[in-house]
PDB file of C-alpha atoms in Angstrom:
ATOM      1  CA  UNK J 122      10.726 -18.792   4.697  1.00 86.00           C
ATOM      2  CA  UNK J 123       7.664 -20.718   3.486  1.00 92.00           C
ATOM      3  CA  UNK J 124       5.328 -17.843   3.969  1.00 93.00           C
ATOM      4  CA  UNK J 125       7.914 -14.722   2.666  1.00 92.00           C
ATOM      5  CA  UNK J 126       8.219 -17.098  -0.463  1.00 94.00           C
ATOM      6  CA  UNK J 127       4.288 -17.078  -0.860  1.00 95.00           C
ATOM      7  CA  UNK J 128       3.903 -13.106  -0.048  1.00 93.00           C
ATOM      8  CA  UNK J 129       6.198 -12.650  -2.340  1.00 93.00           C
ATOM      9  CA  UNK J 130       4.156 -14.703  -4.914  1.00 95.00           C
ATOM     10  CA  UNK J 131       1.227 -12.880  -4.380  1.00 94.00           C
ATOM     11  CA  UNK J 132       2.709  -9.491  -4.788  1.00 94.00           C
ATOM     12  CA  UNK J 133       3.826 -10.518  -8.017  1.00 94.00           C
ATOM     13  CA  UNK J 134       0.346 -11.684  -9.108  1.00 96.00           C
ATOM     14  CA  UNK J 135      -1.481  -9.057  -7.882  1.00 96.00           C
ATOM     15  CA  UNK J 136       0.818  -6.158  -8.821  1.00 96.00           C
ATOM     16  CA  UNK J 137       1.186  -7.967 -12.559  1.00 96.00           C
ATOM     17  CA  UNK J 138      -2.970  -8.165 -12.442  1.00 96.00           C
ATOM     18  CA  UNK J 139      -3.132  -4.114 -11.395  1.00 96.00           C
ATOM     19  CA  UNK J 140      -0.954  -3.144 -14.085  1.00 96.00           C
ATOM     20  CA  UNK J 141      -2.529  -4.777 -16.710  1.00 96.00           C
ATOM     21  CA  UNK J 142      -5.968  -4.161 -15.677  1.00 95.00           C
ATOM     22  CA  UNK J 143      -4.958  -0.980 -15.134  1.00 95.00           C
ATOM     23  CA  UNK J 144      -3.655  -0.526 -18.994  1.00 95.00           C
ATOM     24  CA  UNK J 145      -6.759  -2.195 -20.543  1.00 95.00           C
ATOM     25  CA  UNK J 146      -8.660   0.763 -18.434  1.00 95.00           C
ATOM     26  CA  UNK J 147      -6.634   3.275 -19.965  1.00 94.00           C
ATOM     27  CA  UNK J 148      -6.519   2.275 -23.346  1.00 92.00           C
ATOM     28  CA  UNK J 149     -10.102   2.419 -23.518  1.00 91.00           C
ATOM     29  CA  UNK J 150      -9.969   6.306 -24.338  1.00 89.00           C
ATOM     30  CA  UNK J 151      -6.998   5.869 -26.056  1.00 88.00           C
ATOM     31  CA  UNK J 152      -4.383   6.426 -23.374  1.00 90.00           C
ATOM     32  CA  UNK J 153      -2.179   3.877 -21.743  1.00 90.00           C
ATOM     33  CA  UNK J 154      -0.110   4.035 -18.562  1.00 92.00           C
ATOM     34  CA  UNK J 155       1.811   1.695 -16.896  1.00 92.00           C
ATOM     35  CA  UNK J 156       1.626   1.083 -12.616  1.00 93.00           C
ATOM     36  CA  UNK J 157       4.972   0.021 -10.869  1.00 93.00           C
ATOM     37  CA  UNK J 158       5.320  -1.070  -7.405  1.00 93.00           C
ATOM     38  CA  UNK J 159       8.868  -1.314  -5.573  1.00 93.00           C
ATOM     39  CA  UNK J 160       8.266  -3.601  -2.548  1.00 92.00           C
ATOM     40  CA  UNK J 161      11.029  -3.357  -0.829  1.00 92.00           C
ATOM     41  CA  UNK J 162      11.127   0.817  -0.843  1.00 94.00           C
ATOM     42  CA  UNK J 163       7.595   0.397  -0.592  1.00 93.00           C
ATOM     43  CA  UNK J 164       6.530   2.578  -3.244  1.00 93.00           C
ATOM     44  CA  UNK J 165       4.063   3.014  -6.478  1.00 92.00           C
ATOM     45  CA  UNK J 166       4.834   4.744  -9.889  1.00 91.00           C
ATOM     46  CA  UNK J 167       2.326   5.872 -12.102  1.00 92.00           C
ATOM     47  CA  UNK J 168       3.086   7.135 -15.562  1.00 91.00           C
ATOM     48  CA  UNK J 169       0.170   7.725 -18.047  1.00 92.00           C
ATOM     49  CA  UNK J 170       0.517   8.710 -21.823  1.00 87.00           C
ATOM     50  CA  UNK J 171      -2.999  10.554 -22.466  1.00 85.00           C
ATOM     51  CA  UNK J 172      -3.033  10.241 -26.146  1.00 81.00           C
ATOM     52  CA  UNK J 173      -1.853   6.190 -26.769  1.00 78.00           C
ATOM     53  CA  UNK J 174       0.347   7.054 -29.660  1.00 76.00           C
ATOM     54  CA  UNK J 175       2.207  10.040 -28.850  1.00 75.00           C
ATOM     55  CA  UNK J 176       4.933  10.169 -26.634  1.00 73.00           C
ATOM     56  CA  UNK J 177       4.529  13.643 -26.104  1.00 73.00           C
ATOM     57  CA  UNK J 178       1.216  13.220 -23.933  1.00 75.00           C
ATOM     58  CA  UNK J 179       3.351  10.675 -20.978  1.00 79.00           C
ATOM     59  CA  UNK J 180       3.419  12.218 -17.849  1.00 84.00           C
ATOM     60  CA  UNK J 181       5.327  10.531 -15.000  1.00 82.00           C
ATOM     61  CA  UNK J 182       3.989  12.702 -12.379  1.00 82.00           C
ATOM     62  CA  UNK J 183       0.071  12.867 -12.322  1.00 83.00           C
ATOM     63  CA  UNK J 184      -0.011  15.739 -10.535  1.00 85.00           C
ATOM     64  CA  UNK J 185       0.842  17.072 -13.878  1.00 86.00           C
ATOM     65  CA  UNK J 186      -2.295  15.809 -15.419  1.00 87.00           C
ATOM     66  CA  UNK J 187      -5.545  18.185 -16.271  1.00 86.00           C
ATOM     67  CA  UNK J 188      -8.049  17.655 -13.160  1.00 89.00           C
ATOM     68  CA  UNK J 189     -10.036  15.618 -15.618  1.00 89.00           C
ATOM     69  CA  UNK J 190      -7.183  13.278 -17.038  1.00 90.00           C
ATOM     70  CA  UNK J 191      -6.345  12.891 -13.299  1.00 91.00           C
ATOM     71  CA  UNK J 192      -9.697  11.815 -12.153  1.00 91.00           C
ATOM     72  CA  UNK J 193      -9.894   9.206 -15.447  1.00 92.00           C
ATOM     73  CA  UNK J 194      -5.899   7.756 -14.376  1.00 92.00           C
ATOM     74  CA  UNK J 195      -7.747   7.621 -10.582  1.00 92.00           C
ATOM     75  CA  UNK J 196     -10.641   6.116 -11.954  1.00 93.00           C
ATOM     76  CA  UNK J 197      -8.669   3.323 -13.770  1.00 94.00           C
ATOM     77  CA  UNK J 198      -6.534   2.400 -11.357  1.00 94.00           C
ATOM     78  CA  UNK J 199      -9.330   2.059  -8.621  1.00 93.00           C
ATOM     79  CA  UNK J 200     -11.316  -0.411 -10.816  1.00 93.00           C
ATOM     80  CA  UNK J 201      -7.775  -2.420 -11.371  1.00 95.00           C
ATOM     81  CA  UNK J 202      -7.206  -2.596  -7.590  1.00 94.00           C
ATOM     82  CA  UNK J 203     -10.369  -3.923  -7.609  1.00 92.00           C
ATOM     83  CA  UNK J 204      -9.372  -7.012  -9.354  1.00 92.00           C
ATOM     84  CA  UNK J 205      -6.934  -7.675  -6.101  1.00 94.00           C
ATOM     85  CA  UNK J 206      -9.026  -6.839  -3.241  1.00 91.00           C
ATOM     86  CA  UNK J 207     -11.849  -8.465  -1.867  1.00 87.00           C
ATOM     87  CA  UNK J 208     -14.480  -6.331  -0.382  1.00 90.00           C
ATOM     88  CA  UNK J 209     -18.409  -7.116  -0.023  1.00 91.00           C
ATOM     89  CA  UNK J 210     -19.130  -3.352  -1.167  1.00 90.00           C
ATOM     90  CA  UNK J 211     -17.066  -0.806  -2.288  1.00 90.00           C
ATOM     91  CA  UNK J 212     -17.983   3.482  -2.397  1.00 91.00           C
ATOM     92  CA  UNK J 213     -16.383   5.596  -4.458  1.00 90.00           C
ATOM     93  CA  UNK J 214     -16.963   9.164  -3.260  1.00 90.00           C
ATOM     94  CA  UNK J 215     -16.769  12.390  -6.344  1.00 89.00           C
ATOM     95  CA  UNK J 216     -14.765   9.654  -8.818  1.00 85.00           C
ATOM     96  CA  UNK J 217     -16.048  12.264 -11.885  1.00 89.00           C
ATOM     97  CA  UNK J 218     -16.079  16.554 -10.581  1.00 86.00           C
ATOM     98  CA  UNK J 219     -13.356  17.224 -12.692  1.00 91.00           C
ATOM     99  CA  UNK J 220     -14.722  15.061 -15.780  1.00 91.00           C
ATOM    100  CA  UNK J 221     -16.286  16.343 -19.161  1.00 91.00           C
ATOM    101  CA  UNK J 222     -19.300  15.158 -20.041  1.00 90.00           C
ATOM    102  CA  UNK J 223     -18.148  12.796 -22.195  1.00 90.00           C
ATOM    103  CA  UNK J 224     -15.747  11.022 -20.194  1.00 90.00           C
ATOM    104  CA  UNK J 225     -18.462  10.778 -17.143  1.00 91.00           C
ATOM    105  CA  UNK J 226     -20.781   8.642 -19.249  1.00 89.00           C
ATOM    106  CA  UNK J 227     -17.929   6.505 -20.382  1.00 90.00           C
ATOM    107  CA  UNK J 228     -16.700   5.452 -17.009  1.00 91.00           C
ATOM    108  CA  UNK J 229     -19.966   4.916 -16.179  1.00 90.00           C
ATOM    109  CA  UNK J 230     -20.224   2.840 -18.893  1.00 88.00           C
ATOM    110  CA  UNK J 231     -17.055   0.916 -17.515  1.00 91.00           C
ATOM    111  CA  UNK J 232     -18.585   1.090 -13.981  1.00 90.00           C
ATOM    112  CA  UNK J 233     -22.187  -0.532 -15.323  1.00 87.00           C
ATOM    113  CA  UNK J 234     -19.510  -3.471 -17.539  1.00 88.00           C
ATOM    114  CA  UNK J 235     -17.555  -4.039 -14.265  1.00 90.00           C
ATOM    115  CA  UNK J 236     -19.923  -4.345 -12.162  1.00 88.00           C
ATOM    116  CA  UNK J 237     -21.838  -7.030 -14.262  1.00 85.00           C
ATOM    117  CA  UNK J 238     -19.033  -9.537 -14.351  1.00 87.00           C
ATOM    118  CA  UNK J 239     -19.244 -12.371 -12.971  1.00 89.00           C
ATOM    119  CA  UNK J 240     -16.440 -12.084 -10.107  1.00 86.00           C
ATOM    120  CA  UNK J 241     -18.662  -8.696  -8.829  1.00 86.00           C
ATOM    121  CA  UNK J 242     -21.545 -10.899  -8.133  1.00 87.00           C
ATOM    122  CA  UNK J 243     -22.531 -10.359  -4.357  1.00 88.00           C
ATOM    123  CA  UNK J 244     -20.863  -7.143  -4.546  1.00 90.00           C
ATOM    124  CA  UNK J 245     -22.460  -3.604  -3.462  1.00 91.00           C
ATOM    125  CA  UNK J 246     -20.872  -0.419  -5.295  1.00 90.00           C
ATOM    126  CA  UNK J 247     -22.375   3.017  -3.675  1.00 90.00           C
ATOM    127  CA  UNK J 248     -21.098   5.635  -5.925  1.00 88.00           C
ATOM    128  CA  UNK J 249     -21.624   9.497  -5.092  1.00 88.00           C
ATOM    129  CA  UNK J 250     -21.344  12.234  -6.950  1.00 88.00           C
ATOM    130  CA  UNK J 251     -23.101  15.528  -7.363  1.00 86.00           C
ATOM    131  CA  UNK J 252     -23.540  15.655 -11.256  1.00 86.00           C
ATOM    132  CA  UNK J 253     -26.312  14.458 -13.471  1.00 83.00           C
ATOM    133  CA  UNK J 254     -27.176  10.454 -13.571  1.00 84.00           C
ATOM    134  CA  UNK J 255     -30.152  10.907 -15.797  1.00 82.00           C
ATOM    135  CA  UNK J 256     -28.813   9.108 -18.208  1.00 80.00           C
ATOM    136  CA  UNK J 257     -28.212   5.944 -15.749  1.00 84.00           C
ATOM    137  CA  UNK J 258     -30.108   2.995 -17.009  1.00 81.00           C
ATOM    138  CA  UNK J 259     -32.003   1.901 -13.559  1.00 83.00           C
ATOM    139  CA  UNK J 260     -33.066  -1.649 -13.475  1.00 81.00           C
ATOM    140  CA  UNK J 261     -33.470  -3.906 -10.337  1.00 80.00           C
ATOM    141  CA  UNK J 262     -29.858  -4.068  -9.903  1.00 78.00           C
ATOM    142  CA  UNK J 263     -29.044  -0.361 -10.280  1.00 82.00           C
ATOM    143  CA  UNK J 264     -30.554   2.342  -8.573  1.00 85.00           C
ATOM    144  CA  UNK J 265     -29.996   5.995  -8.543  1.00 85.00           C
ATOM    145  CA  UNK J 266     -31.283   8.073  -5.021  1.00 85.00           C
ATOM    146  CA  UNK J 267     -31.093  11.930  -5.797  1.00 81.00           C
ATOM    147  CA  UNK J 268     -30.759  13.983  -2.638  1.00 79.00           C
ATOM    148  CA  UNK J 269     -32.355  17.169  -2.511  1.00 78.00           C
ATOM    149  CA  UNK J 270     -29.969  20.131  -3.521  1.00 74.00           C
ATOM    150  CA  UNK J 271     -28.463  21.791  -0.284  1.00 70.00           C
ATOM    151  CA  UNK J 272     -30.350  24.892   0.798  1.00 70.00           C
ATOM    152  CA  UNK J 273     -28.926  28.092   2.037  1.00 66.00           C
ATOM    153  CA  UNK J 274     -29.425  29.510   5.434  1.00 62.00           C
ATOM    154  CA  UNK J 275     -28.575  33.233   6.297  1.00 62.00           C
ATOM    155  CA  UNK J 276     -27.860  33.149  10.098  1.00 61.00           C
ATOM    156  CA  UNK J 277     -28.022  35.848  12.354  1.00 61.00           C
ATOM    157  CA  UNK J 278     -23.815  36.831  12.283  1.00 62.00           C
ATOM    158  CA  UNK J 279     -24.183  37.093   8.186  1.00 62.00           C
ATOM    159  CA  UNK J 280     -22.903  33.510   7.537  1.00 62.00           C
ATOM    160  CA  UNK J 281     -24.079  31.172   5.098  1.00 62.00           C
ATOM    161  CA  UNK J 282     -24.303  27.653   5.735  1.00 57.00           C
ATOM    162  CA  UNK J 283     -25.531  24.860   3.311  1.00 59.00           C
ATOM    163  CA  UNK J 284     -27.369  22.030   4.448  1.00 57.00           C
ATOM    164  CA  UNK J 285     -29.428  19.144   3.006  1.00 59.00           C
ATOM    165  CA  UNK J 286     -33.367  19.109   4.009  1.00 52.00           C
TER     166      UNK J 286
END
């Protein structure tokens, strides 16, 4: 009884800390979005409102989203979870293809704030993606390692195949 009573404690604080980390995410380009979790049918809800102010922009179903708006809703909820779970590194794999420009350099932005708070100390974050980081400020605690584009082979059957020298 003693240890349902303090999972069920813990669920509370760390589903209240994911939804409102992941609504201080959000609002940051002027969306908001709310995150519920049903324990018992064990079960998550997203709903995001891409323009903060209008009602018209809430979408219940992100599968509804742009691929762009999708990847930012992904995006912000990773970095909440992140608040919840301890890990000594943590990879996020393609977290921007379907971004615009713009939005790319602001979660970047977010990534380069999160990962300079204080809890993150100790941490490792490996991000990959295959778009542009020129505009990455490198320092001794961030570093950017470009592989070389994939090159195309022409084998003998007429098949392509792309692979990384």
């Amino acid at each position: 009884v003693l240890r349902t009573r303090r999972l069920n404690k813990l669920r509370i604080r760390h589903s209240n800390s994911v939804m409102a980390n992941f609504e201080k995410y959000l609002t940051q380009r002027n969306s908001s979005g709310s995150v519920k979790f049903d324990f018992d049918e064990q079960t998550m809800t997203m709903v995001v409102q891409t323009q903060k102010h209008d009602g018209n922009t809430q979408v219940s179903d992100v599968k509804n989203l742009s691929g762009g708006e999708r990847s930012f809703a992904t995006f912000c909820f990773l970095l909440a979870l992140g608040h919840v779970i301890e890990s000594s590194f943590r990879v996020m794999d393609e977290w921007d293809v379907f971004m615009d420009e713009l939005t790319r350099k602001e979660t970047i932005m977010m990534m380069e704030y999160y990962i300079e708070r204080p809890e993150q100390k100790g941490r490792q974050f490996i991000l990959l993606t295959p778009n542009n980081l020129s505009h990455v400020s490198v320092s001794n605690k961030v570093r950017v390692k470009k592989l070389p584009d994939p090159v195309n082979h022409q084998s003998a059957h007429g098949l392509q195949q792309q692979t990384i020298n």
